[in-house]
mmCIF file of C-alpha atoms in Angstrom:
data_model
loop_
_atom_site.group_PDB
_atom_site.id
_atom_site.type_symbol
_atom_site.label_atom_id
_atom_site.label_comp_id
_atom_site.label_asym_id
_atom_site.label_seq_id
_atom_site.Cartn_x
_atom_site.Cartn_y
_atom_site.Cartn_z
ATOM 1 C CA MET A 36 -22.570 -3.066 -29.087
ATOM 2 C CA GLN A 37 -18.769 -2.480 -29.851
ATOM 3 C CA ALA A 38 -20.022 -0.709 -32.829
ATOM 4 C CA THR A 39 -22.428 1.367 -31.453
ATOM 5 C CA ALA A 40 -20.222 2.178 -29.027
ATOM 6 C CA SER A 41 -17.774 3.481 -31.326
ATOM 7 C CA LEU A 42 -20.124 5.874 -32.574
ATOM 8 C CA ALA A 43 -20.440 6.886 -28.776
ATOM 9 C CA LEU A 44 -17.019 7.205 -28.911
ATOM 10 C CA TRP A 45 -16.660 8.761 -32.359
ATOM 11 C CA LEU A 46 -19.556 11.117 -31.731
ATOM 12 C CA HIS A 47 -17.909 11.611 -28.342
ATOM 13 C CA LEU A 48 -13.859 13.435 -29.845
ATOM 14 C CA ARG A 49 -15.985 15.386 -32.345
ATOM 15 C CA ARG A 50 -17.618 16.895 -29.675
ATOM 16 C CA ARG A 51 -14.764 17.868 -28.079
ATOM 17 C CA ALA A 52 -12.524 18.645 -31.346
ATOM 18 C CA ALA A 53 -16.200 21.675 -31.834
ATOM 19 C CA LEU A 54 -15.872 23.052 -28.296
ATOM 20 C CA ALA A 55 -12.072 22.931 -28.943
ATOM 21 C CA HIS A 56 -10.939 26.824 -28.839
ATOM 22 C CA GLU A 57 -7.534 26.895 -27.039
ATOM 23 C CA PRO A 58 -4.519 26.305 -29.173
ATOM 24 C CA ALA A 59 -2.637 23.239 -28.028
ATOM 25 C CA GLU A 60 0.355 23.975 -25.415
ATOM 26 C CA ALA A 61 3.243 22.979 -27.096
ATOM 27 C CA VAL A 62 4.853 19.505 -25.149
ATOM 28 C CA GLN A 63 8.417 19.129 -24.794
ATOM 29 C CA PRO A 64 9.592 15.525 -24.060
ATOM 30 C CA PRO A 65 12.522 14.744 -22.217
ATOM 31 C CA PRO A 66 16.742 14.706 -23.031
ATOM 32 C CA GLY A 67 17.980 11.053 -24.285
ATOM 33 C CA GLU A 68 17.553 8.744 -27.038
ATOM 34 C CA ALA A 69 15.642 5.582 -24.209
ATOM 35 C CA PRO A 70 12.733 4.731 -24.916
ATOM 36 C CA LEU A 71 9.191 7.280 -23.209
ATOM 37 C CA LEU A 72 6.410 5.860 -21.306
ATOM 38 C CA LEU A 73 3.304 8.176 -20.637
ATOM 39 C CA VAL A 74 1.773 7.225 -17.595
ATOM 40 C CA HIS A 75 -1.551 8.515 -17.009
ATOM 41 C CA LEU A 76 -2.430 9.436 -13.546
ATOM 42 C CA SER A 77 -6.549 9.713 -12.330
ATOM 43 C CA ASP A 78 -7.044 12.079 -10.193
ATOM 44 C CA THR A 79 -10.406 10.566 -8.833
ATOM 45 C CA ALA A 80 -8.953 7.459 -7.615
ATOM 46 C CA GLU A 81 -9.139 8.026 -3.306
ATOM 47 C CA ASP A 82 -6.539 5.269 -3.024
ATOM 48 C CA PRO A 83 -4.264 6.142 -5.662
ATOM 49 C CA PRO A 84 -1.083 3.300 -6.224
ATOM 50 C CA PRO A 85 2.063 3.996 -4.365
ATOM 51 C CA LEU A 86 3.764 6.028 -7.590
ATOM 52 C CA ALA A 87 7.389 5.961 -6.509
ATOM 53 C CA GLY A 88 7.639 2.065 -5.849
ATOM 54 C CA LEU A 89 5.876 1.200 -9.550
ATOM 55 C CA LEU A 90 8.365 3.852 -11.216
ATOM 56 C CA ARG A 91 11.385 2.047 -9.031
ATOM 57 C CA THR A 92 10.210 -1.483 -10.244
ATOM 58 C CA LEU A 93 10.154 0.088 -14.203
ATOM 59 C CA LEU A 94 13.540 1.512 -13.959
ATOM 60 C CA ALA A 95 15.208 -1.171 -12.694
ATOM 61 C CA ARG A 96 12.999 -2.862 -15.779
ATOM 62 C CA ARG A 97 14.281 -0.383 -17.850
ATOM 63 C CA PRO A 98 17.355 1.761 -16.558
ATOM 64 C CA GLY A 99 17.478 5.284 -18.685
ATOM 65 C CA LEU A 100 12.900 4.186 -19.850
ATOM 66 C CA ARG A 101 12.260 8.085 -20.032
ATOM 67 C CA LEU A 102 9.127 9.264 -18.418
ATOM 68 C CA ALA A 103 6.307 12.055 -18.760
ATOM 69 C CA PHE A 104 2.875 12.605 -16.605
ATOM 70 C CA SER A 105 -0.152 13.777 -17.304
ATOM 71 C CA GLY A 106 -3.875 14.027 -14.994
ATOM 72 C CA GLY A 107 -2.981 14.457 -11.745
ATOM 73 C CA PRO A 108 -1.206 16.153 -10.080
ATOM 74 C CA LEU A 109 2.773 14.415 -10.099
ATOM 75 C CA PRO A 110 3.937 14.293 -6.527
ATOM 76 C CA ALA A 111 6.866 15.861 -5.075
ATOM 77 C CA ALA A 112 9.065 13.552 -3.917
ATOM 78 C CA VAL A 113 8.840 11.629 -6.744
ATOM 79 C CA GLY A 114 9.616 14.157 -9.635
ATOM 80 C CA ALA A 115 12.453 15.198 -7.409
ATOM 81 C CA THR A 116 14.020 11.982 -7.989
ATOM 82 C CA LEU A 117 13.133 11.666 -12.000
ATOM 83 C CA ARG A 118 14.143 13.300 -15.277
ATOM 84 C CA ALA A 119 10.320 13.196 -16.199
ATOM 85 C CA VAL A 120 7.556 15.723 -17.805
ATOM 86 C CA HIS A 121 4.131 16.796 -16.630
ATOM 87 C CA VAL A 122 2.376 18.036 -19.572
ATOM 88 C CA GLY A 123 -1.469 19.095 -18.911
ATOM 89 C CA LEU A 124 -3.983 16.722 -19.768
ATOM 90 C CA PRO A 125 -4.871 16.437 -23.407
ATOM 91 C CA GLN A 126 -8.359 17.232 -23.790
ATOM 92 C CA ASP A 127 -10.060 17.468 -27.672
ATOM 93 C CA PRO A 128 -8.928 14.867 -29.971
ATOM 94 C CA GLN A 129 -6.229 17.381 -32.244
ATOM 95 C CA SER A 130 -4.312 17.970 -29.109
ATOM 96 C CA ALA A 131 -4.115 14.397 -27.812
ATOM 97 C CA GLU A 132 -2.793 14.196 -30.973
ATOM 98 C CA GLN A 133 -0.139 16.833 -31.062
ATOM 99 C CA THR A 134 0.698 15.423 -28.310
ATOM 100 C CA ILE A 135 1.135 11.866 -28.739
ATOM 101 C CA GLN A 136 3.481 12.959 -31.080
ATOM 102 C CA ALA A 137 5.685 15.295 -30.139
ATOM 103 C CA LEU A 138 6.830 12.806 -26.941
ATOM 104 C CA GLU A 139 6.437 9.685 -29.448
ATOM 105 C CA PRO A 140 5.529 7.234 -26.647
ATOM 106 C CA ARG A 141 6.478 3.505 -26.467
ATOM 107 C CA ALA A 142 2.858 2.926 -25.330
ATOM 108 C CA LEU A 143 0.354 4.469 -22.624
ATOM 109 C CA LEU A 144 0.326 2.768 -18.878
ATOM 110 C CA LEU A 145 -2.819 4.205 -17.402
ATOM 111 C CA LEU A 146 -3.282 4.474 -13.460
ATOM 112 C CA GLY A 147 -6.373 4.533 -11.676
ATOM 113 C CA ASP A 148 -9.666 5.152 -12.933
ATOM 114 C CA SER A 149 -10.407 7.993 -15.068
ATOM 115 C CA LEU A 150 -10.342 6.788 -18.355
ATOM 116 C CA PRO A 151 -8.747 9.690 -20.898
ATOM 117 C CA SER A 152 -11.546 9.313 -24.380
ATOM 118 C CA ALA A 153 -8.606 11.281 -26.632
ATOM 119 C CA LEU A 154 -5.364 10.583 -25.236
ATOM 120 C CA ILE A 155 -6.976 6.539 -25.448
ATOM 121 C CA ALA A 156 -8.244 7.456 -28.523
ATOM 122 C CA ALA A 157 -5.342 9.520 -30.040
ATOM 123 C CA ALA A 158 -2.737 6.555 -28.953
ATOM 124 C CA ALA A 159 -4.640 3.881 -29.961
ATOM 125 C CA ALA A 160 -4.696 5.868 -33.907
ATOM 126 C CA ARG A 161 -0.671 5.389 -33.569
ATOM 127 C CA GLY A 162 -1.150 1.579 -33.088
ATOM 128 C CA LEU A 163 0.655 2.400 -29.498
ATOM 129 C CA PRO A 164 -0.119 -0.369 -26.716
ATOM 130 C CA VAL A 165 -2.253 1.272 -24.150
ATOM 131 C CA ILE A 166 -2.607 -0.803 -20.800
ATOM 132 C CA LEU A 167 -5.171 -0.357 -17.665
ATOM 133 C CA ALA A 168 -3.494 -1.352 -14.445
ATOM 134 C CA GLU A 169 -4.309 -0.555 -10.723
ATOM 135 C CA ALA A 170 -7.803 0.461 -11.780
ATOM 136 C CA ARG A 171 -11.072 -0.545 -9.529
ATOM 137 C CA LEU A 172 -13.687 1.458 -12.409
ATOM 138 C CA ALA A 173 -16.593 1.163 -9.752
ATOM 139 C CA ASP A 174 -17.540 4.657 -10.374
ATOM 140 C CA GLN A 175 -18.320 4.079 -14.650
ATOM 141 C CA ALA A 176 -20.193 0.985 -13.613
ATOM 142 C CA ASP A 177 -22.447 3.096 -11.613
ATOM 143 C CA ARG A 178 -22.530 5.953 -14.485
ATOM 144 C CA GLY A 179 -25.739 6.088 -16.896
ATOM 145 C CA ARG A 180 -25.728 4.669 -19.948
ATOM 146 C CA TRP A 181 -24.630 7.414 -22.527
ATOM 147 C CA ARG A 182 -21.179 7.324 -21.015
ATOM 148 C CA ARG A 183 -21.125 3.542 -20.447
ATOM 149 C CA ILE A 184 -21.396 3.214 -23.963
ATOM 150 C CA LEU A 185 -19.193 5.490 -24.080
ATOM 151 C CA ASP A 186 -16.513 3.515 -21.707
ATOM 152 C CA ARG A 187 -17.583 0.439 -23.560
ATOM 153 C CA GLY A 188 -15.407 2.066 -27.279
ATOM 154 C CA LEU A 189 -12.494 2.759 -24.392
ATOM 155 C CA MET A 190 -11.819 0.017 -22.809
ATOM 156 C CA GLY A 191 -11.716 -1.792 -26.553
ATOM 157 C CA ARG A 192 -9.322 0.104 -27.033
ATOM 158 C CA VAL A 193 -6.936 -1.026 -24.160
ATOM 159 C CA GLN A 194 -4.170 -4.335 -24.975
ATOM 160 C CA HIS A 195 -4.130 -4.666 -21.452
ATOM 161 C CA VAL A 196 -6.211 -4.339 -18.396
ATOM 162 C CA LEU A 197 -4.656 -5.324 -14.794
ATOM 163 C CA ALA A 198 -7.074 -5.468 -12.462
ATOM 164 C CA PRO A 199 -6.697 -6.025 -8.801
ATOM 165 C CA ASP A 200 -9.169 -7.914 -7.978
ATOM 166 C CA GLN A 201 -11.963 -10.008 -8.814
ATOM 167 C CA THR A 202 -15.059 -7.464 -8.643
ATOM 168 C CA ALA A 203 -12.779 -4.245 -10.958
ATOM 169 C CA ALA A 204 -11.858 -7.869 -14.184
ATOM 170 C CA THR A 205 -15.906 -7.993 -13.564
ATOM 171 C CA THR A 206 -16.210 -4.507 -14.018
ATOM 172 C CA ALA A 207 -13.996 -4.555 -16.934
ATOM 173 C CA ARG A 208 -15.820 -7.488 -18.486
ATOM 174 C CA GLN A 209 -18.785 -5.584 -17.980
ATOM 175 C CA LEU A 210 -17.246 -2.474 -19.840
ATOM 176 C CA GLY A 211 -16.916 -4.503 -22.725
ATOM 177 C CA ALA A 212 -12.910 -5.381 -22.114
ATOM 178 C CA ASP A 213 -11.700 -8.650 -24.010
ATOM 179 C CA PRO A 214 -11.606 -11.377 -21.277
ATOM 180 C CA ALA A 215 -8.795 -12.785 -22.510
ATOM 181 C CA ARG A 216 -7.629 -9.376 -21.782
ATOM 182 C CA ILE A 217 -7.510 -9.273 -18.211
ATOM 183 C CA GLU A 218 -5.918 -10.426 -15.333
ATOM 184 C CA VAL A 219 -6.173 -9.997 -12.477
ATOM 185 C CA THR A 220 -2.506 -8.833 -10.362
ATOM 186 C CA GLY A 221 -3.638 -8.079 -6.469
ATOM 187 C CA PRO A 222 -3.726 -4.875 -5.431
ATOM 188 C CA VAL A 223 -0.470 -2.230 -5.802
ATOM 189 C CA THR A 224 0.776 -2.348 -2.254
ATOM 190 C CA GLU A 225 3.274 -0.564 -0.527
ATOM 191 C CA THR A 226 6.346 -2.091 0.398
ATOM 192 C CA LEU A 227 8.677 -1.338 2.996
ATOM 193 C CA PRO A 228 12.363 -2.291 3.706
ATOM 194 C CA PRO A 229 12.340 -4.399 6.698
ATOM 195 C CA LEU A 230 13.053 -1.616 9.673
ATOM 196 C CA PRO A 231 17.087 -2.085 10.921
ATOM 197 C CA ALA A 232 18.647 -3.762 14.104
ATOM 198 C CA ASN A 233 21.254 -3.846 16.374
ATOM 199 C CA GLU A 234 22.206 -7.827 15.317
ATOM 200 C CA ALA A 235 24.815 -8.230 18.088
ATOM 201 C CA GLU A 236 22.111 -7.214 20.332
ATOM 202 C CA ARG A 237 19.560 -8.346 19.400
ATOM 203 C CA ALA A 238 21.469 -11.841 19.638
ATOM 204 C CA ALA A 239 22.412 -10.788 22.329
ATOM 205 C CA LEU A 240 19.085 -9.822 23.557
ATOM 206 C CA ALA A 241 17.666 -13.130 22.074
ATOM 207 C CA GLN A 242 19.965 -15.858 23.980
ATOM 208 C CA ILE A 243 18.563 -14.066 27.775
ATOM 209 C CA LEU A 244 14.437 -14.436 26.316
ATOM 210 C CA ARG A 245 15.003 -17.848 25.062
ATOM 211 C CA GLY A 246 12.203 -19.833 26.494
ATOM 212 C CA ARG A 247 10.342 -16.967 27.677
ATOM 213 C CA HIS A 248 7.073 -16.183 25.590
ATOM 214 C CA VAL A 249 7.334 -12.196 23.944
ATOM 215 C CA TRP A 250 5.265 -10.522 22.683
ATOM 216 C CA LEU A 251 4.707 -6.365 21.704
ATOM 217 C CA ALA A 252 2.816 -3.601 22.082
ATOM 218 C CA ALA A 253 4.182 -0.911 19.643
ATOM 219 C CA CYS A 254 3.401 2.869 20.647
ATOM 220 C CA PRO A 255 0.304 2.221 22.381
ATOM 221 C CA THR A 256 -2.388 5.342 24.530
ATOM 222 C CA LEU A 257 -1.982 4.880 27.303
ATOM 223 C CA PRO A 258 -5.369 3.980 27.746
ATOM 224 C CA GLU A 259 -4.072 0.987 24.792
ATOM 225 C CA ALA A 260 -1.161 0.828 27.787
ATOM 226 C CA LYS A 261 -3.324 -0.257 30.496
ATOM 227 C CA ALA A 262 -4.850 -2.627 28.536
ATOM 228 C CA ALA A 263 -2.489 -4.723 27.341
ATOM 229 C CA LEU A 264 -0.366 -4.280 30.745
ATOM 230 C CA ALA A 265 -3.928 -5.851 32.034
ATOM 231 C CA ALA A 266 -3.789 -8.833 28.895
ATOM 232 C CA HIS A 267 -0.707 -10.053 30.057
ATOM 233 C CA GLN A 268 -1.362 -10.300 33.665
ATOM 234 C CA ALA A 269 -4.241 -12.498 32.783
ATOM 235 C CA ALA A 270 -1.997 -14.479 30.284
ATOM 236 C CA LEU A 271 1.136 -13.987 32.922
ATOM 237 C CA HIS A 272 -1.317 -17.559 34.848
ATOM 238 C CA HIS A 273 -0.990 -19.145 31.129
ATOM 239 C CA ASN A 274 2.675 -18.666 31.204
ATOM 240 C CA HIS A 275 4.009 -17.101 33.685
ATOM 241 C CA ARG A 276 7.518 -16.420 32.051
ATOM 242 C CA SER A 277 5.849 -14.075 29.649
ATOM 243 C CA LEU A 278 7.590 -10.969 29.264
ATOM 244 C CA LEU A 279 5.470 -8.178 26.966
ATOM 245 C CA VAL A 280 7.575 -4.804 26.026
ATOM 246 C CA LEU A 281 6.095 -1.852 25.133
ATOM 247 C CA ALA A 282 7.253 0.270 22.771
ATOM 248 C CA GLY A 283 6.856 3.877 21.645
ATOM 249 C CA LEU A 284 5.823 5.999 24.151
ATOM 250 C CA PRO A 285 6.137 9.584 25.085
ATOM 251 C CA PRO A 286 7.763 10.539 27.737
ATOM 252 C CA GLU A 287 5.099 12.252 29.990
ATOM 253 C CA THR A 288 3.071 8.773 29.856
ATOM 254 C CA VAL A 289 5.931 6.772 31.550
ATOM 255 C CA PRO A 290 5.178 7.271 34.772
ATOM 256 C CA GLU A 291 1.832 6.912 34.458
ATOM 257 C CA ILE A 292 2.117 3.534 33.175
ATOM 258 C CA GLN A 293 4.812 2.946 35.672
ATOM 259 C CA ALA A 294 2.095 3.468 38.045
ATOM 260 C CA GLU A 295 -0.568 1.071 36.932
ATOM 261 C CA VAL A 296 2.538 -2.040 36.377
ATOM 262 C CA GLU A 297 3.075 -1.476 39.636
ATOM 263 C CA ALA A 298 -0.711 -1.448 41.033
ATOM 264 C CA LEU A 299 -0.663 -4.618 38.615
ATOM 265 C CA GLY A 300 1.743 -5.983 41.331
ATOM 266 C CA LEU A 301 4.208 -6.685 37.378
ATOM 267 C CA ALA A 302 8.381 -6.368 37.844
ATOM 268 C CA ALA A 303 9.381 -3.114 35.626
ATOM 269 C CA VAL A 304 12.161 -2.845 33.592
ATOM 270 C CA LEU A 305 13.037 0.623 31.421
ATOM 271 C CA ARG A 306 15.420 0.379 28.943
ATOM 272 C CA SER A 307 16.147 3.871 29.461
ATOM 273 C CA GLU A 308 18.758 2.287 32.363
ATOM 274 C CA ASP A 309 20.205 -0.222 29.970
ATOM 275 C CA ASP A 310 18.977 -2.463 32.150
ATOM 276 C CA ASP A 311 18.697 -6.338 30.955
ATOM 277 C CA PRO A 312 15.502 -8.312 31.664
ATOM 278 C CA GLU A 313 16.188 -10.590 34.360
ATOM 279 C CA ALA A 314 13.806 -14.108 34.539
ATOM 280 C CA ASP A 315 11.374 -12.706 37.513
ATOM 281 C CA ASP A 316 11.305 -9.631 35.082
ATOM 282 C CA GLN A 317 7.572 -9.206 33.860
ATOM 283 C CA VAL A 318 7.656 -6.112 31.333
ATOM 284 C CA LEU A 319 9.634 -4.392 29.708
ATOM 285 C CA ILE A 320 9.677 -0.816 29.031
ATOM 286 C CA ALA A 321 11.187 0.495 26.020
ATOM 287 C CA GLU A 322 10.344 4.059 25.230
ATOM 288 C CA ASP A 323 11.715 4.954 22.490
ATOM 289 C CA SER A 324 10.722 4.088 19.119
ATOM 290 C CA TYR A 325 14.356 4.017 17.794
ATOM 291 C CA GLU A 326 14.805 -0.266 18.371
ATOM 292 C CA MET A 327 11.169 -0.944 17.096
ATOM 293 C CA GLY A 328 12.869 -2.906 14.302
ATOM 294 C CA LEU A 329 14.687 -5.285 17.372
ATOM 295 C CA TRP A 330 11.198 -5.580 19.208
ATOM 296 C CA TYR A 331 9.879 -6.928 16.038
ATOM 297 C CA ARG A 332 11.785 -9.440 15.412
ATOM 298 C CA LEU A 333 12.167 -10.432 18.644
ATOM 299 C CA ALA A 334 8.329 -10.733 19.512
ATOM 300 C CA PRO A 335 6.110 -13.286 17.474
ATOM 301 C CA VAL A 336 3.166 -11.221 18.508
ATOM 302 C CA CYS A 337 2.296 -7.787 18.113
ATOM 303 C CA PHE A 338 -0.094 -5.388 19.119
ATOM 304 C CA MET A 339 -0.116 -2.496 17.096
ATOM 305 C CA GLY A 340 -0.981 1.069 18.994
ATOM 306 C CA GLY A 341 -3.223 4.142 17.877
ATOM 307 C CA THR A 342 -5.631 1.103 16.753
ATOM 308 C CA LEU A 343 -8.465 0.283 19.487
ATOM 309 C CA PHE A 344 -8.539 3.010 22.187
ATOM 310 C CA GLU A 345 -7.827 7.364 21.568
ATOM 311 C CA GLY A 346 -5.138 8.697 24.404
ATOM 312 C CA PRO A 347 -1.314 10.180 23.726
ATOM 313 C CA SER A 348 1.004 8.146 22.151
ATOM 314 C CA LEU A 349 3.311 8.637 19.624
ATOM 315 C CA PRO A 350 1.961 8.384 16.084
ATOM 316 C CA PRO A 351 0.963 4.539 14.956
ATOM 317 C CA ARG A 352 2.963 1.957 12.948
ATOM 318 C CA HIS A 353 2.891 0.193 9.572
ATOM 319 C CA PRO A 354 1.642 -2.314 10.277
ATOM 320 C CA PHE A 355 3.416 -4.017 7.353
ATOM 321 C CA GLU A 356 6.317 -3.082 9.602
ATOM 322 C CA PRO A 357 6.187 -6.221 11.578
ATOM 323 C CA ALA A 358 4.591 -8.129 9.442
ATOM 324 C CA ALA A 359 7.863 -8.282 7.362
ATOM 325 C CA LEU A 360 9.720 -9.546 10.121
ATOM 326 C CA GLY A 361 7.690 -12.420 10.988
ATOM 327 C CA SER A 362 5.104 -10.619 14.130
ATOM 328 C CA ALA A 363 1.641 -11.659 13.777
ATOM 329 C CA ILE A 364 -0.485 -8.693 15.033
ATOM 330 C CA ILE A 365 -3.119 -7.790 16.913
ATOM 331 C CA HIS A 366 -4.891 -4.575 16.101
ATOM 332 C CA GLY A 367 -7.968 -2.436 17.023
ATOM 333 C CA PRO A 368 -10.799 -0.780 14.748
ATOM 334 C CA LEU A 369 -9.470 1.946 14.167
ATOM 335 C CA PRO A 370 -7.706 2.071 10.889
ATOM 336 C CA GLY A 371 -5.572 5.405 10.927
ATOM 337 C CA PRO A 372 -3.610 7.308 8.347
ATOM 338 C CA HIS A 373 -3.040 2.652 7.771
ATOM 339 C CA ALA A 374 -6.842 1.596 6.869
ATOM 340 C CA ALA A 375 -5.823 0.141 3.386
ATOM 341 C CA GLU A 376 -4.047 -2.189 4.233
ATOM 342 C CA TRP A 377 -5.794 -3.283 7.742
ATOM 343 C CA ILE A 378 -8.741 -3.670 4.800
ATOM 344 C CA GLN A 379 -6.312 -5.974 3.166
ATOM 345 C CA LEU A 380 -4.851 -7.813 6.236
ATOM 346 C CA ASP A 381 -8.300 -8.239 7.421
ATOM 347 C CA GLY A 382 -9.145 -9.806 4.346
ATOM 348 C CA ALA A 383 -6.645 -12.055 4.572
ATOM 349 C CA SER A 384 -6.617 -13.109 6.860
ATOM 350 C CA ALA A 385 -3.612 -11.829 8.470
ATOM 351 C CA ALA A 386 -4.019 -9.753 11.378
ATOM 352 C CA ARG A 387 -6.084 -10.579 14.636
ATOM 353 C CA LEU A 388 -8.728 -7.481 15.339
ATOM 354 C CA VAL A 389 -10.370 -7.324 18.196
ATOM 355 C CA ALA A 390 -13.203 -4.550 19.879
ATOM 356 C CA ASP A 391 -11.940 -3.873 23.034
ATOM 357 C CA ALA A 392 -10.158 -5.027 26.013
ATOM 358 C CA GLU A 393 -11.331 -7.978 26.847
ATOM 359 C CA ALA A 394 -11.041 -9.896 23.107
ATOM 360 C CA LEU A 395 -7.308 -8.347 23.289
ATOM 361 C CA THR A 396 -6.916 -10.573 26.746
ATOM 362 C CA ARG A 397 -8.154 -13.544 24.098
ATOM 363 C CA ALA A 398 -5.988 -12.555 21.295
ATOM 364 C CA VAL A 399 -2.453 -12.426 23.388
ATOM 365 C CA SER A 400 -3.541 -15.653 25.290
ATOM 366 C CA ASP A 401 -4.502 -17.693 22.462
ATOM 367 C CA LEU A 402 -1.172 -15.928 20.532
ATOM 368 C CA THR A 403 0.916 -18.111 22.916
ATOM 369 C CA ALA A 404 0.162 -20.395 21.109
ATOM 370 C CA PRO A 405 3.366 -21.127 18.797
ATOM 371 C CA ASP A 406 0.894 -22.569 15.425
ATOM 372 C CA GLN A 407 -1.532 -20.474 15.427
ATOM 373 C CA ALA A 408 1.036 -17.507 16.137
ATOM 374 C CA ALA A 409 2.977 -18.213 13.023
ATOM 375 C CA ALA A 410 -0.160 -19.012 10.755
ATOM 376 C CA LEU A 411 -0.682 -15.598 11.287
ATOM 377 C CA ALA A 412 2.972 -14.463 10.935
ATOM 378 C CA GLY A 413 2.948 -16.077 7.554
ATOM 379 C CA SER A 414 0.065 -14.506 6.482
ATOM 380 C CA ALA A 415 0.941 -11.042 7.487
ATOM 381 C CA TRP A 416 3.888 -11.513 5.337
ATOM 382 C CA ALA A 417 2.849 -12.875 2.788
ATOM 383 C CA VAL A 418 0.039 -9.892 2.160
ATOM 384 C CA SER A 419 3.428 -7.244 2.882
ATOM 385 C CA THR A 420 5.589 -8.600 0.718
ATOM 386 C CA GLY A 421 2.715 -9.322 -1.919
ATOM 387 C CA GLY A 422 2.786 -5.331 -3.680
ATOM 388 C CA ALA A 423 6.451 -6.193 -4.865
ATOM 389 C CA ALA A 424 4.624 -9.048 -7.426
ATOM 390 C CA VAL A 425 2.235 -6.906 -8.687
ATOM 391 C CA LEU A 426 4.839 -4.633 -9.049
ATOM 392 C CA ARG A 427 7.019 -7.254 -10.977
ATOM 393 C CA ARG A 428 4.069 -8.129 -13.105
ATOM 394 C CA ILE A 429 2.851 -3.935 -14.073
ATOM 395 C CA ALA A 430 6.242 -3.481 -14.957
ATOM 396 C CA ASP A 431 7.110 -6.360 -17.128
ATOM 397 C CA THR A 432 3.285 -6.434 -19.292
ATOM 398 C CA VAL A 433 4.551 -2.564 -19.493
ATOM 399 C CA ILE A 434 8.573 -3.305 -20.504
ATOM 400 C CA ALA A 435 6.788 -5.805 -22.634
ATOM 401 C CA ALA A 436 4.826 -4.367 -24.411
ATOM 402 C CA MET A 437 6.768 -1.726 -25.622
ATOM 403 C CA GLU A 438 9.784 -4.113 -26.783
ATOM 404 C CA ARG A 439 7.030 -5.501 -28.909
ATOM 405 C CA ASP A 440 6.058 -3.112 -30.733
ATOM 406 C CA ALA A 441 9.340 -0.775 -30.878
#
């Protein structure tokens, strides 16, 4: 089978060479004497990995590492901070060989779902390690028989496959990767530094709220704020000292929220008036979102707004924010801009998914139990910080391969 795959790749490259008419573009490597890593970015992946985090990890392991990119466009924010070059993807063997010769990379790192045939073959012919990371390879598994044979020839030239999940690892094996060279690392996820908070303010409020159950609704829409208030009213029957913090609200929604608080017979205090909650206050309305790091630290349970009901609101917060600060997370079925993160959290049973206002009420009641909230928060913390370990594993594999073949 491998002989057939190698023949298919040879024929494919011969055809590419015959069709090549334009001379290869001149390639200039970035300045310096440090080793160079050539990174191919897939332009077909629906969810490209967070490149900035991976590059920070690589550069932390090898300061001064030079970088060249091919394939998909380099994000502007990344390119502005690096001494790097972006080269056109060589489509034929001669162009690929000239690119490799000009750049003299120590390794080729493939990120995403594409397998650039000419580039992989040229790197392998020069004895360079080829590493495939964060590739789900789903599209390759659905291709026709000829393409699968060709992909088998390419996978036979990949030294390391760092698969984000077991499905990707299985597909890599089906495409001809050596099982001994496949490692399931988990997906690359964005890692966020914990939001800051004024420690003196946190300590003072923690003292005031000592012994009270606190839960947070972060940037809720107006319908979600009303649902949170109803859930809180129900929770007060079981824990009469519970406090709900509504944080991150458009100014125009505050009067209607205050009216809802009054209609439910709840006592509320406004953060903008510099009042601290007293023992008989049941709701704290913190309109601004700049203190979100403070509320995440004080609230062991957090409902993430913008995920349950649509309506006027500030932009939804990133779910890894409360996860990184030890808050158990409740959310609705609307993923908004953070679909990948919600999939990861739900897949790890690290968040409580609710479908309607009644389910929100039940979740709030359940998570007043400290052990349940702590278990959920611990799982969420593991997911939110796990991406850093995956980045380190990819970086370690790349650096080790470059040093081994130096």
